[in-house]
Coordinates of C-alpha atoms and ligand atoms in Angstrom, one line a residue:
M131 CA 12.2 -2.2 -11.5
R132 CA 10.2 -4.0 -13.9
L133 CA 8.1 -7.1 -13.9
T134 CA 9.2 -9.1 -16.7
E135 CA 7.0 -12.4 -16.4
L136 CA 3.8 -12.9 -14.3
R137 CA 2.0 -16.7 -13.8
V138 CA -1.2 -16.6 -11.8
E139 CA -3.1 -19.8 -11.0
R140 CA -6.5 -20.1 -9.4
L141 CA -6.9 -16.4 -8.6
R142 CA -10.3 -15.5 -8.7
C143 CA -11.6 -15.8 -12.1
I144 CA -8.1 -16.6 -13.5
D145 CA -7.9 -20.4 -13.7
R146 CA -4.4 -20.4 -15.2
L147 CA -2.1 -17.2 -16.9
E148 CA 1.3 -16.8 -18.0
V149 CA 2.6 -13.8 -19.5
E150 CA 5.9 -12.5 -20.6
V151 CA 5.5 -9.0 -19.8
P152 CA 7.1 -6.6 -22.6
P153 CA 9.3 -3.9 -22.1
G154 CA 7.5 -0.5 -21.8
W155 CA 3.7 0.3 -20.7
S156 CA 1.1 -2.7 -20.9
A157 CA -2.4 -2.0 -21.0
F158 CA -5.0 -4.7 -20.0
I159 CA -8.6 -3.7 -21.6
G160 CA -11.3 -6.0 -21.7
P161 CA -15.4 -5.8 -20.4
N162 CA -16.7 -5.6 -16.8
G163 CA -15.7 -8.9 -14.7
A164 CA -13.0 -9.9 -17.1
G165 CA -10.3 -10.0 -14.7
K166 CA -8.3 -7.0 -15.1
T167 CA -8.3 -6.1 -11.3
S168 CA -7.7 -9.8 -10.6
L169 CA -4.5 -9.4 -12.6
L170 CA -3.2 -6.1 -11.1
E171 CA -4.5 -7.9 -7.7
A172 CA -1.6 -10.4 -8.5
V173 CA 1.2 -8.1 -9.0
Y174 CA 0.2 -6.1 -6.0
L175 CA 0.0 -9.2 -3.8
L176 CA 3.7 -10.1 -4.9
S177 CA 4.9 -6.7 -3.3
H178 CA 2.4 -6.5 -0.2
G179 CA 1.4 -10.0 0.9
R180 CA -2.1 -8.8 0.6
S181 CA -4.7 -7.4 -1.5
F182 CA -5.6 -3.9 -2.0
R183 CA -9.4 -5.0 -2.1
G184 CA -11.1 -5.7 1.0
G185 CA -11.8 -9.2 2.1
T186 CA -10.4 -12.5 3.5
R187 CA -7.4 -13.9 1.6
D188 CA -10.0 -17.0 1.2
A189 CA -11.9 -14.7 -1.2
L190 CA -8.8 -14.5 -3.6
S191 CA -8.9 -18.5 -4.6
T192 CA -11.4 -19.1 -7.1
I193 CA -14.2 -21.0 -5.5
G194 CA -13.7 -23.9 -4.9
S195 CA -10.2 -24.3 -5.5
G196 CA -8.9 -24.0 -2.1
G197 CA -5.8 -21.7 -2.9
F198 CA -3.7 -19.7 -5.5
S199 CA -0.5 -19.0 -6.6
V200 CA 1.1 -16.2 -8.1
F201 CA 4.7 -16.0 -9.6
G202 CA 6.6 -12.9 -10.7
R203 CA 10.2 -12.3 -12.1
F204 CA 11.1 -8.9 -11.4
R205 CA 14.4 -7.1 -12.7
H206 CA 16.1 -4.5 -10.7
A207 CA 17.6 -1.1 -12.1
D208 CA 21.2 -2.4 -11.3
G209 CA 20.4 -5.5 -13.2
R210 CA 19.4 -8.1 -10.2
E211 CA 16.8 -10.3 -11.0
H212 CA 14.3 -12.0 -8.6
R213 CA 11.9 -14.7 -8.9
L214 CA 8.9 -14.0 -6.3
G215 CA 6.3 -16.4 -5.4
L216 CA 3.4 -16.3 -3.3
A217 CA 1.1 -19.3 -2.7
R218 CA -2.3 -20.4 -0.9
Q219 CA -3.0 -23.8 0.0
G220 CA -4.8 -25.6 2.8
G221 CA -5.2 -22.2 4.6
R222 CA -1.4 -21.3 4.8
L223 CA 0.6 -18.6 2.8
E224 CA 3.9 -19.5 1.9
A225 CA 6.0 -17.2 0.1
R226 CA 9.3 -17.7 -2.1
I227 CA 12.4 -16.0 -3.4
D228 CA 14.2 -17.9 -6.0
G229 CA 13.0 -21.1 -5.3
E230 CA 13.4 -20.8 -1.8
T231 CA 10.9 -20.4 1.0
A232 CA 11.2 -16.9 2.4
A233 CA 9.5 -15.0 5.2
L234 CA 6.4 -12.8 3.8
G235 CA 8.1 -9.9 5.0
S236 CA 11.4 -10.6 2.8
L237 CA 9.0 -11.2 0.1
V238 CA 7.4 -7.7 0.5
G239 CA 11.1 -6.0 0.6
A240 CA 12.0 -7.9 -2.6
C241 CA 10.1 -5.7 -5.0
A242 CA 7.9 -2.5 -4.9
V243 CA 4.4 -2.2 -6.6
V244 CA 2.1 0.9 -6.3
C245 CA -1.3 0.5 -6.8
F246 CA -4.4 3.1 -7.8
E247 CA -7.5 1.6 -8.0
P248 CA -11.3 2.6 -7.6
G249 CA -11.1 2.1 -3.8
S250 CA -7.8 4.3 -3.4
H251 CA -10.2 7.5 -2.2
E252 CA -10.6 5.4 1.1
L253 CA -6.7 6.4 1.5
V254 CA -8.2 10.0 2.2
D255 CA -11.8 9.5 3.4
G256 CA -11.7 5.9 4.9
A257 CA -10.8 4.7 8.3
S258 CA -7.0 5.4 9.5
E259 CA -5.8 1.7 9.3
G260 CA -5.5 2.2 5.6
R261 CA -3.6 5.4 5.8
R262 CA -1.2 3.5 8.4
S263 CA -0.5 0.7 6.3
H264 CA 0.1 2.5 3.5
L265 CA 2.4 4.8 5.2
D266 CA 4.1 2.0 7.2
W267 CA 4.8 -0.1 3.4
G268 CA 6.9 3.1 2.4
V269 CA 9.0 3.3 6.2
F270 CA 9.2 -0.4 5.6
H271 CA 10.9 0.1 2.4
V272 CA 13.5 2.9 3.4
E273 CA 14.0 2.8 7.2
H274 CA 15.9 -0.1 8.5
G275 CA 14.8 -2.1 11.1
F276 CA 10.9 -0.9 10.9
L277 CA 9.5 -4.4 10.8
R278 CA 11.3 -5.7 13.8
E279 CA 10.6 -2.8 15.8
W280 CA 7.0 -3.0 14.6
R281 CA 6.8 -6.5 15.5
R282 CA 8.4 -6.1 18.8
Y283 CA 5.7 -3.2 19.7
Q284 CA 2.8 -5.2 18.4
R285 CA 3.5 -8.3 20.5
A286 CA 3.7 -6.2 23.8
L287 CA 0.7 -4.3 22.4
R288 CA -1.2 -7.9 22.0
Q289 CA -0.1 -8.5 25.7
R290 CA -1.1 -5.6 27.1
N291 CA -4.7 -5.5 25.7
A292 CA -5.0 -9.1 27.0
A293 CA -4.0 -8.0 30.4
L294 CA -6.7 -4.9 30.3
R295 CA -9.5 -7.5 29.3
E296 CA -8.7 -9.6 32.4
G297 CA -9.0 -6.2 34.2
A298 CA -5.4 -6.3 35.6
G299 CA -3.6 -4.0 38.1
D300 CA -1.1 -1.3 37.2
D301 CA 1.5 -3.6 38.4
A302 CA 0.8 -6.3 35.9
L303 CA 0.5 -3.7 33.0
A304 CA 3.6 -1.9 33.8
P305 CA 5.9 -4.5 32.2
W306 CA 4.0 -4.5 28.9
E307 CA 4.1 -0.7 28.8
N308 CA 7.6 -0.8 29.1
E309 CA 8.0 -3.1 26.3
M310 CA 5.9 -1.5 24.2
A311 CA 7.7 1.8 24.9
A312 CA 11.2 1.4 23.0
P313 CA 10.1 0.2 20.1
G314 CA 7.0 2.6 19.9
E315 CA 9.1 5.6 20.2
S316 CA 11.5 3.9 17.8
L317 CA 8.4 3.5 14.7
D318 CA 7.3 7.0 15.7
R319 CA 10.7 8.3 14.8
Q320 CA 11.1 6.5 11.7
R321 CA 7.4 7.4 10.6
R322 CA 8.2 11.3 10.9
A323 CA 11.6 11.1 9.4
Y324 CA 9.7 9.5 6.4
I325 CA 6.8 12.1 6.4
D326 CA 9.6 14.7 6.3
R327 CA 11.0 13.5 3.3
L328 CA 7.5 12.8 1.8
R329 CA 6.0 16.2 2.4
P330 CA 8.0 18.3 -0.2
I331 CA 7.3 15.4 -2.8
L332 CA 3.6 15.2 -2.2
A333 CA 3.2 19.0 -2.4
K334 CA 4.4 19.3 -5.6
T335 CA 2.3 16.4 -7.2
L336 CA -0.7 18.1 -5.2
A337 CA 0.1 21.3 -6.7
D338 CA 0.2 19.5 -10.1
F339 CA -3.1 17.6 -9.6
V340 CA -5.3 19.9 -7.6
P341 CA -3.9 23.6 -7.8
E342 CA -7.3 24.8 -7.1
L343 CA -7.3 23.8 -3.5
G344 CA -4.3 26.0 -2.7
T345 CA -1.2 25.1 -0.8
A346 CA -1.1 21.4 0.9
N347 CA 0.4 20.3 3.9
L348 CA 0.9 16.7 5.1
L349 CA 0.0 16.4 9.1
F350 CA 0.7 13.7 11.0
E351 CA -0.5 12.4 14.3
R352 CA 1.7 10.1 16.3
G353 CA -1.3 8.5 18.0
W354 CA -0.3 10.0 21.7
P355 CA 0.1 13.2 23.1
E356 CA 3.2 15.4 21.8
D357 CA 4.0 16.4 25.3
R358 CA 4.3 12.9 26.7
D359 CA 6.5 10.2 26.2
L360 CA 5.0 7.0 25.2
A361 CA 5.4 5.1 28.8
Q362 CA 3.9 8.0 30.7
A363 CA 0.8 8.4 28.3
L364 CA 0.0 4.9 28.8
A365 CA 0.6 4.9 32.4
E366 CA -1.9 7.8 32.5
G367 CA -4.4 5.7 30.3
R368 CA -4.6 2.7 32.2
Q369 CA -8.0 3.2 34.0
R370 CA -9.8 4.3 30.7
D371 CA -7.9 1.5 28.8
R372 CA -9.6 -1.0 31.2
D373 CA -12.7 0.3 30.5
R374 CA -12.7 0.3 27.0
G375 CA -10.8 -3.3 26.8
H376 CA -7.8 -2.0 24.6
T377 CA -5.0 0.5 24.8
R378 CA -6.4 3.8 23.2
R379 CA -3.2 5.6 22.9
G380 CA 0.4 4.6 20.8
P381 CA 1.6 4.3 17.3
H382 CA -1.0 1.8 16.5
R383 CA -3.5 4.9 16.4
A384 CA -0.9 7.3 14.4
D385 CA -2.8 9.0 11.5
W386 CA -2.1 11.5 8.8
T387 CA -3.9 14.1 6.7
I388 CA -3.5 16.4 4.1
G389 CA -5.0 19.8 4.5
F390 CA -5.2 22.4 1.8
E391 CA -5.4 26.0 2.2
H392 CA -9.0 26.4 0.3
A393 CA -10.2 22.8 1.8
P394 CA -8.9 22.2 5.6
R395 CA -10.7 19.2 5.9
R396 CA -11.2 15.9 4.3
E397 CA -14.9 16.7 3.9
H398 CA -14.5 19.6 2.1
L399 CA -12.9 17.6 -1.0
S400 CA -15.1 16.3 -4.1
R401 CA -14.9 12.4 -4.8
G402 CA -12.6 13.2 -7.3
Q403 CA -10.3 15.4 -5.4
A404 CA -10.0 12.8 -2.6
K405 CA -8.9 10.2 -5.5
L406 CA -6.5 12.8 -6.7
C407 CA -5.0 13.1 -3.4
A408 CA -4.9 9.6 -2.9
L409 CA -3.2 9.1 -6.4
A410 CA -0.6 12.0 -5.5
F411 CA 0.4 10.1 -1.8
I412 CA 1.0 6.9 -3.9
L413 CA 3.1 8.6 -6.5
A414 CA 5.0 10.8 -4.1
Q415 CA 5.8 7.5 -2.0
A416 CA 6.7 5.9 -5.5
S417 CA 9.1 8.9 -6.2
L418 CA 10.4 8.7 -2.3
H419 CA 11.1 4.7 -2.9
A420 CA 12.9 5.6 -6.2
G421 CA 15.0 8.3 -4.7
A422 CA 15.7 6.3 -1.5
L423 CA 16.8 3.1 -3.3
G424 CA 17.4 4.2 -6.8
D425 CA 14.3 2.0 -8.6
W426 CA 10.9 3.3 -9.4
P427 CA 8.1 1.1 -8.2
V428 CA 6.0 -0.8 -10.6
L429 CA 3.2 1.5 -11.1
C430 CA -0.6 -0.1 -11.5
F431 CA -3.8 2.1 -12.5
D432 CA -6.9 0.2 -12.1
D433 CA -9.5 1.8 -14.2
L434 CA -7.7 5.0 -14.6
A435 CA -10.5 6.3 -17.1
S436 CA -13.1 5.3 -15.1
E437 CA -11.9 7.6 -12.5
L438 CA -10.6 10.6 -13.5
D439 CA -11.3 13.0 -16.2
E440 CA -9.4 13.2 -19.3
E441 CA -7.3 16.3 -18.1
H442 CA -6.3 14.5 -14.7
Q443 CA -5.3 11.5 -16.7
Q444 CA -3.0 13.2 -19.1
R445 CA -1.6 15.1 -15.8
V446 CA -0.9 11.7 -14.1
L447 CA 0.2 9.6 -17.4
A448 CA 2.7 12.9 -17.6
V449 CA 4.1 12.1 -14.4
A450 CA 4.8 8.5 -14.9
R451 CA 6.1 9.1 -18.2
A452 CA 8.7 11.5 -16.6
S453 CA 9.5 9.1 -13.9
G454 CA 10.4 6.4 -16.5
A455 CA 8.7 3.7 -14.3
Q456 CA 7.1 0.7 -15.8
V457 CA 3.0 1.1 -15.8
L458 CA 0.4 -1.5 -16.0
L459 CA -3.0 0.0 -16.3
S460 CA -6.5 -1.4 -17.2
G461 CA -9.8 -0.2 -18.3
T462 CA -13.0 -1.3 -20.6
A463 CA -11.3 0.8 -23.2
L464 CA -7.9 2.1 -24.1
P465 CA -7.8 5.3 -22.2
S466 CA -7.7 8.4 -24.9
A467 CA -5.1 9.9 -22.7
L468 CA -2.7 7.7 -23.7
A469 CA -2.5 9.1 -27.3
G470 CA -0.4 11.7 -26.0
P471 CA 4.1 11.8 -26.2
A472 CA 4.9 8.6 -27.5
T473 CA 5.5 5.8 -24.8
E474 CA 6.2 2.3 -25.9
L475 CA 2.9 0.6 -25.2
S476 CA 1.7 -3.3 -25.9
V477 CA -2.2 -4.0 -25.5
F478 CA -3.5 -7.0 -23.9
H479 CA -7.2 -8.3 -24.0
V480 CA -8.8 -9.7 -21.2
E481 CA -11.9 -11.8 -21.3
Q482 CA -13.0 -14.7 -18.8
G483 CA -9.7 -14.5 -16.6
R484 CA -7.6 -15.0 -20.3
L485 CA -5.3 -12.7 -22.0
R486 CA -4.4 -12.1 -25.5
A487 CA -2.0 -9.9 -27.0
L488 CA -3.3 -7.0 -29.4
L489 CA -0.5 -5.1 -30.2
Ligands
ATP543 N1 -13.2 -16.1 -5.4 C1 -13.6 -16.2 -6.7 N2 -13.7 -17.3 -7.5 C2 -13.9 -17.2 -8.7 N3 -14.5 -16.0 -9.5 C3 -14.3 -14.9 -8.6 C4 -13.9 -14.8 -7.6 N4 -13.7 -13.5 -6.9 C5 -14.2 -12.7 -7.9 N5 -14.4 -13.3 -9.3 C6 -15.0 -13.2 -10.2 O1 -14.1 -12.3 -11.2 C7 -14.4 -12.0 -12.2 C8 -13.2 -10.9 -12.4 O2 -13.3 -9.8 -11.7 P1 -12.0 -8.4 -11.7 O3 -12.6 -7.6 -10.3 O4 -10.9 -8.9 -12.0 O5 -12.8 -8.0 -12.9 P2 -12.6 -6.6 -13.7 O6 -11.9 -7.1 -15.4 O7 -11.7 -5.9 -13.0 O8 -14.1 -6.0 -14.1 P3 -14.8 -4.4 -14.1 O9 -14.2 -3.8 -15.1 O10 -16.1 -4.6 -13.5 O11 -13.8 -3.7 -12.7 C9 -15.7 -11.5 -11.9 O12 -16.5 -11.9 -12.8 C10 -15.6 -11.8 -10.2 O13 -17.1 -12.0 -10.2
MG544 MG1 -12.0 -4.0 -12.1

């Protein structure tokens, strides 16, 4: 899919920006603090409903403005076009699809954008929450009904946690555990099916990006013991859960890791290797998405040149070229790795939240 038009208002340092995004790749170049990341963040917001940077949604609105809006026009591979909008005003977030108010989940389902940015290494060496949400973004797009099950599970989990904090007895916990069991098992099945599809794609990408680490294996931990069903695991954990005041087992605690022949644990990876693993995961997800839905997500690379050495930039860009996906990238200077085989490239200069086409 392609982003053909982008409008951003009052997002960080961007007061007002409108751009027709040309066919081919686009590079956004400018000094530190110019608004390059903010621009890619705007595109990402439409596809995720949240930023890839930590912090609250309030921090996204230009200081003193009390709200922001992003509009993007996406053209799918089959020719369909959607006008997508996300706005925050008075503390409320409103999503729109083709002029109509829509649920945030529908907006996220209507386009696909992946982004590699300076914080992406956290996907490998950070907290499990980030890994889960990346995984679930992919599962949500390819496994039917995932969001519905996820919501059912979260609702029951919140209730069980509230009951635990009140010191509820077994009789009061059991109904919530029953409520959690079916959607919880279903989330797990869908995640596993996705991981099984992702594994060979990821292994191939990693062999290209970090061959020195040897063969790679993507391991999935579902969040409760493999030899129990979820209802059983929850019932067994009641007393410890009461002591802790929250539910310690279940798909909300799922996690994944990448183990290598020559680097079995995360701690064995250099920072650059961790970044390359994160990037391989993101690109593998994009590739799976394309295989399942017939449409490549938009690929965003924020500050690629400062994150990776020249050789690895070349490898990443070669994967992106071979995919035929739209690429949006940013940097303080045009990455020299772009001087490879001809790609239709438009260059924009970014300064103080404003944009000027250069080439
Ligand atoms: N809520 C906000 N309101 C106003 N300005 C903000 C807000 N949040 C961030 N900024 C400012 O927006 C500017 C652009 O930030 P951004 O991260 O997009 O820059 P960048 O071009 O990616 O820079 P770098 O090259 O350093 O990564 C910065 O000067 C930052 O201080
Ligand atoms: Mg930046």
